[in-house]
Short mmCIF file of C-alpha atoms and ligand atoms in Angstrom, two decimals:
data_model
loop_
_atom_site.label_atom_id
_atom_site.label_comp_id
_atom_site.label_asym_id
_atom_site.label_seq_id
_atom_site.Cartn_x
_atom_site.Cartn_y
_atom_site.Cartn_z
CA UNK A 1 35.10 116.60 59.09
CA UNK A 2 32.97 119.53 57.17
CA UNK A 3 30.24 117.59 57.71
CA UNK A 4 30.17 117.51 61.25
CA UNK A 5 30.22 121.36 61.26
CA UNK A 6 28.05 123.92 59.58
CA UNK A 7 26.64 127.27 59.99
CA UNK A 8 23.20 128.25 60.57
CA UNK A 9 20.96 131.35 61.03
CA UNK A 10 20.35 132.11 64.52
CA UNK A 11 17.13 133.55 63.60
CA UNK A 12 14.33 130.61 64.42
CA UNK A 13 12.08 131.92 61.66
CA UNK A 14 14.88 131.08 59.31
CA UNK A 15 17.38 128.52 60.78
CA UNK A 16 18.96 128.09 57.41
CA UNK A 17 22.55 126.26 57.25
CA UNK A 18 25.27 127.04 55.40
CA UNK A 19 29.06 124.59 54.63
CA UNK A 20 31.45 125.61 57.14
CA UNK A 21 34.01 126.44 54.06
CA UNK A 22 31.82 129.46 53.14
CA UNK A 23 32.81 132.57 53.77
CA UNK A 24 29.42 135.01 54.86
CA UNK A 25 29.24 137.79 57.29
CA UNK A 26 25.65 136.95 58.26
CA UNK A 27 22.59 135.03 57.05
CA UNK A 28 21.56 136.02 52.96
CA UNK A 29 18.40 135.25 53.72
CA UNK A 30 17.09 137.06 56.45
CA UNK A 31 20.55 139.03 57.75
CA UNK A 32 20.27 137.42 61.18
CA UNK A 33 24.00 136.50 62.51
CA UNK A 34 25.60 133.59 62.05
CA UNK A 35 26.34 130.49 64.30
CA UNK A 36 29.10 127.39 63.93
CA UNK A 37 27.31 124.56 65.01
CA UNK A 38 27.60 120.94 65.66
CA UNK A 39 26.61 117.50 65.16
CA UNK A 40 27.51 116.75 68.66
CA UNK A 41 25.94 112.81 68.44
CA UNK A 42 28.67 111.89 65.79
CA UNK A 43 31.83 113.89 67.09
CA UNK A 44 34.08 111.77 69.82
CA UNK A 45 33.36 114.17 73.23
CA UNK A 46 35.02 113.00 76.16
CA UNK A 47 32.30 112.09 78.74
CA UNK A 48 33.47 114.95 81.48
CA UNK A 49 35.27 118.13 81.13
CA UNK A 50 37.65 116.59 83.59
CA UNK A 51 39.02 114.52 80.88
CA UNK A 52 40.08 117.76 79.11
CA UNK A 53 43.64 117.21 81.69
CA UNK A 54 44.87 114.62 79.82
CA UNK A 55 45.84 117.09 77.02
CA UNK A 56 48.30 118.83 79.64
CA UNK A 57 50.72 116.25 78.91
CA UNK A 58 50.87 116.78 75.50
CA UNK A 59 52.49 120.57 76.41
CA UNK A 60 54.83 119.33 73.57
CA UNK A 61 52.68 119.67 70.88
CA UNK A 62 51.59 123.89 69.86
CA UNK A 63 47.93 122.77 69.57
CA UNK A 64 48.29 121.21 72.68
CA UNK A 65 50.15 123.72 74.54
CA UNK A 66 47.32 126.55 72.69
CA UNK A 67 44.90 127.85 75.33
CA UNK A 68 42.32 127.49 72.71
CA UNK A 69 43.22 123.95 70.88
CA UNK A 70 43.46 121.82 73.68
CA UNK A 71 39.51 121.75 73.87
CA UNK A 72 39.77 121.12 70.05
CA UNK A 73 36.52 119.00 71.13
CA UNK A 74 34.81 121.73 71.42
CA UNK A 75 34.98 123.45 68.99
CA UNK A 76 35.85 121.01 65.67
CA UNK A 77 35.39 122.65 62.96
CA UNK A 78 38.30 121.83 61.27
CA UNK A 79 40.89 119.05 61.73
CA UNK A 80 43.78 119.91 64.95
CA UNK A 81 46.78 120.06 62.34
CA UNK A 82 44.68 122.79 60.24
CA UNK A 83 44.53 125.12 63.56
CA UNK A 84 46.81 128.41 63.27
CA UNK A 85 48.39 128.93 66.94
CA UNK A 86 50.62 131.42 68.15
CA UNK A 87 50.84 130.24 71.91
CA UNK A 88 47.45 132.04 72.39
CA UNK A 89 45.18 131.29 75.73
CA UNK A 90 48.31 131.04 77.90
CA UNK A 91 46.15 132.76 80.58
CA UNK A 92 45.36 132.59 84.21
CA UNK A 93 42.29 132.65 87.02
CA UNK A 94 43.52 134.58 89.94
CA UNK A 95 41.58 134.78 93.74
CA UNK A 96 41.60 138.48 93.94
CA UNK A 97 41.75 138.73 97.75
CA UNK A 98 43.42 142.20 97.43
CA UNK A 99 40.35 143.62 95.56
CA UNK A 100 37.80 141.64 97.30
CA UNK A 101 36.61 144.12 99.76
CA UNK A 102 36.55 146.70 97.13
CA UNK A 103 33.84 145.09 95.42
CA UNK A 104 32.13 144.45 98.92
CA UNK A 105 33.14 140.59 98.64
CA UNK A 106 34.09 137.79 101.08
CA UNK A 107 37.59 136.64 100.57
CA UNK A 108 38.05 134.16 98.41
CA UNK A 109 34.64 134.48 96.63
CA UNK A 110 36.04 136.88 93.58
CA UNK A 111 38.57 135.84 91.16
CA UNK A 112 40.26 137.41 88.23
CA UNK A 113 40.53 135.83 84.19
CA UNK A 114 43.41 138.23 82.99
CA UNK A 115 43.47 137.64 79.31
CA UNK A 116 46.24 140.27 79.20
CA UNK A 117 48.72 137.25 79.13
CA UNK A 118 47.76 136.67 75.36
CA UNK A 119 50.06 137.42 72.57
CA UNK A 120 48.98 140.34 71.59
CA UNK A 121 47.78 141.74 74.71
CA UNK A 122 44.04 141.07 74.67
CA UNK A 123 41.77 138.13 75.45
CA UNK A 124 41.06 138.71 71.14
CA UNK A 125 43.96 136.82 70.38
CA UNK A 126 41.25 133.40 71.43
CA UNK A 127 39.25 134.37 69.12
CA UNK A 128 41.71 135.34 65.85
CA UNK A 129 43.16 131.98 66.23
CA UNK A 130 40.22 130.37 65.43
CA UNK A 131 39.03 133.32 62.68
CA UNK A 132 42.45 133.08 60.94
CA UNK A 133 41.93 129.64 60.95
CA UNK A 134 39.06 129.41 58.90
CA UNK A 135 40.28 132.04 57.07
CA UNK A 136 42.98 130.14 55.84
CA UNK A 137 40.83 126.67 55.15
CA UNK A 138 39.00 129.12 53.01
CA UNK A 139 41.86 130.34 51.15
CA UNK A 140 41.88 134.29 52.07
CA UNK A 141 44.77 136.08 51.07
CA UNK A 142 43.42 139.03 53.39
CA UNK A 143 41.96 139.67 56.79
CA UNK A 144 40.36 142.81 57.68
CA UNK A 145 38.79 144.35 60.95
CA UNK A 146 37.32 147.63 62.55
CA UNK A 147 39.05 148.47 66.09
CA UNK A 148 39.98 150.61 68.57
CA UNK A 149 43.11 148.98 69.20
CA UNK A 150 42.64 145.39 70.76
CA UNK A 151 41.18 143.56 67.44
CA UNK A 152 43.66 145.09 64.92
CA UNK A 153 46.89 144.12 67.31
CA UNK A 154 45.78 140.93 67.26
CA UNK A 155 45.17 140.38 63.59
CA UNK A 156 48.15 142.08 62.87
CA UNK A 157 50.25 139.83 65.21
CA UNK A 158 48.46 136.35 63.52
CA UNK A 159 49.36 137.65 60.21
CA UNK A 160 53.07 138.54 60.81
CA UNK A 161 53.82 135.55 62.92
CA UNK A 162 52.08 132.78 60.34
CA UNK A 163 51.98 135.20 56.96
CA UNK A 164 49.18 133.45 55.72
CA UNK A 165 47.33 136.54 55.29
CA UNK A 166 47.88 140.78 54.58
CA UNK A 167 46.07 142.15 57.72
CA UNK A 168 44.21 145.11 56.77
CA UNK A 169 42.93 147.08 60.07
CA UNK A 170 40.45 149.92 60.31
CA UNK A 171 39.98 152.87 62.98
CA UNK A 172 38.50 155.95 63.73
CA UNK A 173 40.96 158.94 63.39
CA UNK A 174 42.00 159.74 66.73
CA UNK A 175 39.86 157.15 68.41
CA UNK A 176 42.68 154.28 68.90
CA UNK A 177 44.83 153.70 72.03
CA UNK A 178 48.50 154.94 70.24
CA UNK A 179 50.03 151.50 72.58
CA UNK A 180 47.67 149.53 70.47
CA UNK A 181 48.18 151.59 67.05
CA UNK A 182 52.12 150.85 67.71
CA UNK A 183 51.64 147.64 67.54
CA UNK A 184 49.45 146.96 64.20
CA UNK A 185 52.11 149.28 62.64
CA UNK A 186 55.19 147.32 63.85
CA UNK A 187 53.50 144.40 62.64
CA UNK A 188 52.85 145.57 59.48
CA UNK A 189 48.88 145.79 59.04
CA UNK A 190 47.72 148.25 56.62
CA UNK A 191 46.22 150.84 58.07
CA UNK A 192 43.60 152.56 57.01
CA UNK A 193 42.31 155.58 59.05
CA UNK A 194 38.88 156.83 58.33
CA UNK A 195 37.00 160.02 59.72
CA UNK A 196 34.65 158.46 62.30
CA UNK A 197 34.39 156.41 65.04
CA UNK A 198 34.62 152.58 65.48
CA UNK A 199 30.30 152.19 64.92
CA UNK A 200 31.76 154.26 61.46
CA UNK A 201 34.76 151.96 61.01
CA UNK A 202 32.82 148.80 61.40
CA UNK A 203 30.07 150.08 58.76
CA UNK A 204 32.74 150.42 56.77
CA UNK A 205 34.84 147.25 57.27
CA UNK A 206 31.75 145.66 56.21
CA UNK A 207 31.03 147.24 53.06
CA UNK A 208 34.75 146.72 51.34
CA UNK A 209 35.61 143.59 52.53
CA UNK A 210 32.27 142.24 50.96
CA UNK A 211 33.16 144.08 47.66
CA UNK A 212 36.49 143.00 47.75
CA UNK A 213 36.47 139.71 49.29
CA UNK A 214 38.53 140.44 51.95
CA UNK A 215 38.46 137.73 55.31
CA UNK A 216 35.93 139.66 58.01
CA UNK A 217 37.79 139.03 61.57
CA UNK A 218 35.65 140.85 63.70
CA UNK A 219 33.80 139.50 65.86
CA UNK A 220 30.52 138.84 63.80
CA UNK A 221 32.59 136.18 62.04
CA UNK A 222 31.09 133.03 64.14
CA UNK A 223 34.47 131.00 63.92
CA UNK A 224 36.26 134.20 66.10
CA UNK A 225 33.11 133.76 68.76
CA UNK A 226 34.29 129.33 68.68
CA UNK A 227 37.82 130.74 69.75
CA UNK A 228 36.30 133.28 72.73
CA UNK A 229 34.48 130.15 73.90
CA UNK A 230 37.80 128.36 75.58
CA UNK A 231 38.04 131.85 77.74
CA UNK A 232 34.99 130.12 79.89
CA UNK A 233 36.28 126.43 79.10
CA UNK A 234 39.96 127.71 80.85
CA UNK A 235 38.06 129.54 83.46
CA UNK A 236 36.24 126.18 84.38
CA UNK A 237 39.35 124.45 84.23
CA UNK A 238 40.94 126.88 87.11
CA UNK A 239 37.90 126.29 89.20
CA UNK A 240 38.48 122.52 88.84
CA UNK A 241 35.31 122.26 86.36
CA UNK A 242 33.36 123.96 88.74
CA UNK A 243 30.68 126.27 87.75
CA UNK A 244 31.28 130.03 89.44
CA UNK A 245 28.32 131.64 90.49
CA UNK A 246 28.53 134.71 88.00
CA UNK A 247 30.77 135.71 85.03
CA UNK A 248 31.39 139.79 85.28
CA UNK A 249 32.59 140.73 81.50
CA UNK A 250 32.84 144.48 79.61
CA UNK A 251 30.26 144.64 77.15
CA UNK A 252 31.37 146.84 74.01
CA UNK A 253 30.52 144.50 70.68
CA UNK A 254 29.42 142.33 72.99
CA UNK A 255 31.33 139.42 71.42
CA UNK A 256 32.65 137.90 74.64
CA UNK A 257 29.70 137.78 76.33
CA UNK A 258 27.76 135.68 73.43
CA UNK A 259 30.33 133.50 72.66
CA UNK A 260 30.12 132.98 76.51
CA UNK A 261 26.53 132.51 76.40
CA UNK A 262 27.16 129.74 73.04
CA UNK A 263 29.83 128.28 75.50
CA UNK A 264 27.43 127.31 78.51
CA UNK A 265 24.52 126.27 76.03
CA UNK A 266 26.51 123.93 74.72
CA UNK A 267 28.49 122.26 77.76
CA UNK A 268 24.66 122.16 79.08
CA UNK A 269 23.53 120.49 76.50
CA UNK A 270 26.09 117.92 76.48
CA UNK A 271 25.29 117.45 80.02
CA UNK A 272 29.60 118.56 80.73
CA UNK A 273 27.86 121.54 83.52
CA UNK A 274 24.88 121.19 85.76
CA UNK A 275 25.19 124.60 86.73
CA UNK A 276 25.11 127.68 84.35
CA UNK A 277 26.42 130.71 85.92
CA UNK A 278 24.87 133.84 85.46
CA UNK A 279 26.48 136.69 83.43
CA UNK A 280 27.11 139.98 84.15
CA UNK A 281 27.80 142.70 81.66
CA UNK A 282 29.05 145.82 81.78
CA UNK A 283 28.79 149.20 79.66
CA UNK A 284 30.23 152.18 80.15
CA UNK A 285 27.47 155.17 80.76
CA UNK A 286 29.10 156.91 77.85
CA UNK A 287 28.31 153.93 75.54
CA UNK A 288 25.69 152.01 77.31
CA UNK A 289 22.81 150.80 74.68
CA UNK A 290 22.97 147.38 75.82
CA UNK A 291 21.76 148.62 79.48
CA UNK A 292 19.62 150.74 77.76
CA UNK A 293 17.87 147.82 75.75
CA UNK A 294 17.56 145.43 78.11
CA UNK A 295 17.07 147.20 81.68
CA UNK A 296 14.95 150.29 80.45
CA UNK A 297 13.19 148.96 77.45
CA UNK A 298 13.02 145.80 78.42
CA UNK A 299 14.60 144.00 75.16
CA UNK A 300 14.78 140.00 75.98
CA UNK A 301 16.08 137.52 73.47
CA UNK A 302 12.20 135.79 73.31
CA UNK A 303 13.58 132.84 71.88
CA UNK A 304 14.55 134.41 68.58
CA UNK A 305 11.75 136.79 67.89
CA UNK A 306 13.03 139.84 69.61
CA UNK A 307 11.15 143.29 69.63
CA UNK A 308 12.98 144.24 66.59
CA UNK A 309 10.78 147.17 65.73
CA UNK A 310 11.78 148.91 69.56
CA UNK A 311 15.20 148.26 68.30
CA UNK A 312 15.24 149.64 65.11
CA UNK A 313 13.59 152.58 66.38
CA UNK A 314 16.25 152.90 69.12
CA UNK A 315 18.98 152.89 66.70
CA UNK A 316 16.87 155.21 64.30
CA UNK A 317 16.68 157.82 67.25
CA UNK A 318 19.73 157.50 68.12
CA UNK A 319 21.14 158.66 64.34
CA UNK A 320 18.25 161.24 64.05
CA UNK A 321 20.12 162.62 67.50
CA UNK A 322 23.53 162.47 66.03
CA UNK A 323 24.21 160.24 69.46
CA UNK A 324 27.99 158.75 69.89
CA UNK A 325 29.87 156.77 72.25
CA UNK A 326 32.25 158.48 74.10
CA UNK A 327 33.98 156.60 77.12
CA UNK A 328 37.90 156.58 78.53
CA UNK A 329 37.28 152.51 78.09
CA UNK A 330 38.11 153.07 74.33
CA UNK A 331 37.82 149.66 74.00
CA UNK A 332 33.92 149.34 74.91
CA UNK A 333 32.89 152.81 72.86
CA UNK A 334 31.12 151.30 70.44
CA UNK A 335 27.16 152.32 70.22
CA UNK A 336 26.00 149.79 67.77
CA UNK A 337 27.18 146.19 69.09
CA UNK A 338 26.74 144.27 66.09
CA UNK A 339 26.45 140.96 68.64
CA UNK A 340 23.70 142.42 70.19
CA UNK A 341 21.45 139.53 69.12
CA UNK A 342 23.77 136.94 69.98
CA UNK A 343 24.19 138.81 73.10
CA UNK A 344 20.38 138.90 74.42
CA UNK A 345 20.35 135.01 74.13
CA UNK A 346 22.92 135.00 76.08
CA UNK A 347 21.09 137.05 78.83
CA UNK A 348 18.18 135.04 78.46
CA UNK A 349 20.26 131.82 79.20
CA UNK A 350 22.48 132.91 81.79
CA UNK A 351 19.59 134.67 83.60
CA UNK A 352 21.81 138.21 82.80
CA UNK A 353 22.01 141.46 84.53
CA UNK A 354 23.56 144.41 82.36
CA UNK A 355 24.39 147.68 84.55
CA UNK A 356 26.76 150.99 83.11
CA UNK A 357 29.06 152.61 85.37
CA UNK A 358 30.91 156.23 85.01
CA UNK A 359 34.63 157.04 83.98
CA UNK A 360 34.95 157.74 87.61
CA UNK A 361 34.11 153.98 88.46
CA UNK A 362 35.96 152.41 85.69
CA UNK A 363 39.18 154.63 87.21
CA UNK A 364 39.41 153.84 90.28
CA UNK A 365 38.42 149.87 90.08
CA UNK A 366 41.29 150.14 87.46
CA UNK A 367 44.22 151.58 90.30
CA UNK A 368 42.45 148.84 92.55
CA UNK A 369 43.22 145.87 89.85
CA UNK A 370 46.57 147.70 89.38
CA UNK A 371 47.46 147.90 93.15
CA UNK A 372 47.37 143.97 92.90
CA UNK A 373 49.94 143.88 90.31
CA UNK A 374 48.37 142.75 87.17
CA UNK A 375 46.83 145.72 85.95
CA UNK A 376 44.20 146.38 83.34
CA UNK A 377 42.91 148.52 80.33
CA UNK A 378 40.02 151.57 81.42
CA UNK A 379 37.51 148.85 79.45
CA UNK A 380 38.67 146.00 81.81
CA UNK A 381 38.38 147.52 84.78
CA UNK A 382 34.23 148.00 83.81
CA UNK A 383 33.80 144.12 84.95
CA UNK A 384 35.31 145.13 88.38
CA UNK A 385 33.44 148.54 88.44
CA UNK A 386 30.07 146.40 87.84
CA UNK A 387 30.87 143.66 90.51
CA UNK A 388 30.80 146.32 93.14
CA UNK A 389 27.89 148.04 92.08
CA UNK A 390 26.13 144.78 91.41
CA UNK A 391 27.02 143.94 95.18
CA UNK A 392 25.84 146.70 96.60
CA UNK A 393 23.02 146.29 95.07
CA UNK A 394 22.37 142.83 96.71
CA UNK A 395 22.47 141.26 93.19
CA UNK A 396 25.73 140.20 93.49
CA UNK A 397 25.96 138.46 97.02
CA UNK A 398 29.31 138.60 99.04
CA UNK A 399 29.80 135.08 99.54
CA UNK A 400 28.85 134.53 95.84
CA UNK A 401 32.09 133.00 93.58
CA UNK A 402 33.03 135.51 90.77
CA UNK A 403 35.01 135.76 87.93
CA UNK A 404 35.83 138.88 86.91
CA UNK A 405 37.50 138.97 83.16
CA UNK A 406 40.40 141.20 82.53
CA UNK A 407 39.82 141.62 78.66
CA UNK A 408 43.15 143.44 78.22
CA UNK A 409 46.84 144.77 79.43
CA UNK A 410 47.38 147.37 81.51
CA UNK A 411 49.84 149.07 78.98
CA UNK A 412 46.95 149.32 76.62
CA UNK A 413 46.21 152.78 77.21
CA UNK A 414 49.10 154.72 79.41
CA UNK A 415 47.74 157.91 79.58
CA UNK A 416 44.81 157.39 81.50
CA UNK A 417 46.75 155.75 83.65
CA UNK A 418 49.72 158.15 84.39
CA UNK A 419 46.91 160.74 84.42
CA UNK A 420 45.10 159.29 87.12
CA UNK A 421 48.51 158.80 89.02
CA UNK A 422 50.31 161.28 88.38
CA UNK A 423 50.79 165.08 89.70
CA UNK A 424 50.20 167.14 86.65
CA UNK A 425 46.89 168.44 87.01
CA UNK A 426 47.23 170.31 83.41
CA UNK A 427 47.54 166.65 82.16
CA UNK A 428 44.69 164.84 84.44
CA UNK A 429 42.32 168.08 83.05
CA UNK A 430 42.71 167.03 79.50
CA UNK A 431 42.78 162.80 79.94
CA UNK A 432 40.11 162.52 82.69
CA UNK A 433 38.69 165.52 83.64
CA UNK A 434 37.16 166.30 80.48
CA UNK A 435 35.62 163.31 81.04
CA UNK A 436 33.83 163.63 84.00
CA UNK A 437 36.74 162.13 86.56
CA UNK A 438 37.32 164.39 89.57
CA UNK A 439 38.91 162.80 92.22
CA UNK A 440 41.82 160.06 92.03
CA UNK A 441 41.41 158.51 95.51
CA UNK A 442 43.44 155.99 95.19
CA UNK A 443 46.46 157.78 93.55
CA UNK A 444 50.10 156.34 94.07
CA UNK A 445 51.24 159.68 93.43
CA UNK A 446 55.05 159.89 92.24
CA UNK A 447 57.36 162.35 94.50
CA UNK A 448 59.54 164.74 92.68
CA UNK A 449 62.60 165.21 94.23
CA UNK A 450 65.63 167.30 93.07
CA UNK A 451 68.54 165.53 91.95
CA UNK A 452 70.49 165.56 95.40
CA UNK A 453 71.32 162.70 97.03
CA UNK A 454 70.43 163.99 100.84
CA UNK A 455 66.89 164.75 99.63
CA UNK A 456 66.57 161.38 97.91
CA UNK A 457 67.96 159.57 101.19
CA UNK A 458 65.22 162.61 102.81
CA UNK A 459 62.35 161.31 101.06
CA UNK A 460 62.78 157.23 101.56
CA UNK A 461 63.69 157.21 105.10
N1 LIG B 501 37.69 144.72 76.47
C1 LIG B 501 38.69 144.97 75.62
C2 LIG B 501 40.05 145.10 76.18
C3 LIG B 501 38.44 145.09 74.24
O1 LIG B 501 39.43 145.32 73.41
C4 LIG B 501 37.11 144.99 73.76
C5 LIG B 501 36.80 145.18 72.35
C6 LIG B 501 36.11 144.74 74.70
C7 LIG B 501 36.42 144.60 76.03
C8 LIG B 501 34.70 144.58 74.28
O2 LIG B 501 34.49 143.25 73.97
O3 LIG B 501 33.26 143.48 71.86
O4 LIG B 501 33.43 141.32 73.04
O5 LIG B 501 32.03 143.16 73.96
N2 LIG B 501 37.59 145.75 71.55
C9 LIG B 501 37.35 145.91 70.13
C10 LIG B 501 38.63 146.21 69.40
C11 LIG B 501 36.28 146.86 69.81
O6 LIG B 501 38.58 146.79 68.32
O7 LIG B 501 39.68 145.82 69.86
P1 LIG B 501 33.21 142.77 73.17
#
């Protein structure tokens, strides 16, 4: 099977290829990123994605039953057996008809991917199946990541369910959601805080787990971007292999929305999808260089040979200023997307849009998702946030069909949510306030009632 598979240098320029059993964080010849890629013309595709269904009978078998294994097909680069599953990908495409006319849509023309349904909580767990298993083909005895919360719960769950690996997780002091920190601690990760944020952490990450030869699972490891790939391929599968019209997705280290850009390349090129949709992606204001790059300095992907000196000097400014992300969306408060690359050929394939939007926005399309009843993470709720702007806008047209991904659970991140809920003002001063938040319009404010039964009756008459 290696043979079919390989990795190669996304940098044109370079292009070289690498064996699929070795174990690099990016190119060592020119430090470009990393793809997996294919020889499609020898690997057994079925002719339509439609033939994909035949795998639901199989429920019976885990790799079957795996959100992320049953298009196998697509994404061989190791045999079915060698595949570590948990029960990942278990997720679901719901029409959003009760948020529709918040983001200025037609009924039945927005839908929502809520990737909350996964393991661990977070659309990452796609992804870390397919990291963990290369890192076990490789023989890694440890897995390591950066995170704010999402990345490190789902490493840590992979490694305590399957204990092929030690997970070793990274994070900013102070700068992880504690529903999220609970979690790589209960699973047993090692922990290691470090002053700093997650741009710090993921400097870092980098660093020691090259020293020490410790499995990278973030996501510039190519074979966790193969796993984020099904998210589209399930998404397609819910729209009965339908293309949408555009993909809405948070944009933090902008992971999702290349591997979602590899996805559609490929299904295009193997003539599965006529239509590509476009893609949509989302910063928050606070952390918001990819809108910055792209829709003020104009930054496009120019086949390959992007303006890497107006990058450079963007980052370089941005140092020399002592700039840092700061967001509610923990998640997406990252400043220095190491997929940015990646990312910007995604744009330029999906004919992208990137817009930011405030703490203000990402609140309140968060209580809307929430008043549905599946509910959302702050960096979630940015995909929703940017729908509605994009529609108002006119780029974004209401009859358009949407997809909307829900990147993560709605018990992510508590506090910001009781905050924006709740009646203590002390407490909504020092969550969201501080932040910039100043109304919460669409509160479902709790009633405090003493504990006497006439009032209670009182109060729900
Ligand atoms: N949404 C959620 C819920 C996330 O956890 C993340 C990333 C993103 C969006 C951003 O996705 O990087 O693919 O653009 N969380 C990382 C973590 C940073 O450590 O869990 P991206």
């Amino acid at each position: 099977m290696s043979e079919l598979s390989y990795q190669k240098c996304i940098n044109p320029d370079c292009a070289a290829t690498f064996g699929i059993s070795e174990t690099l964080h990016c190119c060592p010849t020119c430090g470009a990123l990393l793809d997996v890629e294919y020889e499609w013309s020898r690997l057994a595709l079925p002719p339509r994605l439609s033939d994909f269904e035949k795998y639901w009978s199989q429920r019976s078998n885990p790799h079957r039953f795996s959100g992320v294994w049953r298009f196998h097909d697509l994404l061989p680069f190791v045999p079915l057996e060698q595949c570590v599953t948990i029960g990942e990908g278990q997720t679901l495409l719901q029409k959003a008809d009760f948020v529709a006319p918040y983001a200025g849509m037609n009924n039945g023309r927005l839908f929502l991917q809520y990737e909350g349904l996964n393991p661990s909580g977070s659309f990452k767990d796609n992804g870390m199946s397919a990291a963990v298993t290369h890192g076990r083909t490789v023989g890694a005895k440890r897995a390591a990541c950066a995170s704010t919360g999402n990345t490190s719960a789902s490493l840590a769950i992979y490694s305590a369910v399957t204990k092929l690996m030690q997970s070793v997780i990274f994070i900013g002091s102070g700068k992880i959601a504690y529903g999220k920190l609970s979690q790589a601690l209960d699973y047993g990760a090692k922990t290691i805080q470090i002053d700093g944020d997650f741009d710090d952490a993921m400097a870092r990450v980098q660093e020691v787990s090259k020293q020490l030869g410790i499995y990278l699972v973030n996501s510039i490891n190519p074979f966790r971007l193969e796993g984020q790939k099904t998210i589209m391929f399930r998404v397609l599968e819910a729209l009965r292999w339908e293309s949408p019209d555009w993909i809405v997705v948070p944009g933090g280290n902008l992971g999702n929305s290349s591997s979602f850009g590899k996805a559609f390349i490929e299904l295009h090129k193997l003539g599965l999808i006529k239509k590509v949709p476009r893609l949509a992606i989302i910063n928050a204001t606070g952390a918001n260089t990819l809108y910055r790059l792209v829709e003020q300095e104009n930054v496009t992907w120019n086949g390959g040979r992007y303006d890497k000196q107006r990058v450079n000097g963007f980052f370089a400014k941005m140092d020399s200023e002592g700039q840092r992300a700061s967001t509610i969306a923990s998640a997406i408060e990252i400043n220095k997307p190491v997929n940015l690359t990646k990312c910007l050929r995604a744009i330029d394939f999906c004919k992208g849009v990137v817009r930011d939007v405030t703490e203000q926005e990402i609140l309140d399309a968060k209580s809307q998702v929430g008043a549905g009843g599946l509910g959302c993470e702050p960096a979630s709720a940015a995909s929703l946030a940017g729908t509605r702007k994009l529609v108002n806008e006119g780029v974004i047209g209401r009859d358009e069909r949407v997809v909307c991904v829900l990147t993560g659970h709605q018990l992510k991140d508590p506090n910001a949510t009781v905050a924006y809920h709740g009646q203590d003002k002390e407490f909504f001063q020092k969550v969201l306030g501080s932040r910039g938040v100043t109304t919460a319009e669409f509160a479902n404010r709790p009633i405090t009632v003493p504990n006497d039964i006439e009032k209670i009756i009182e109060v729900l008459k």
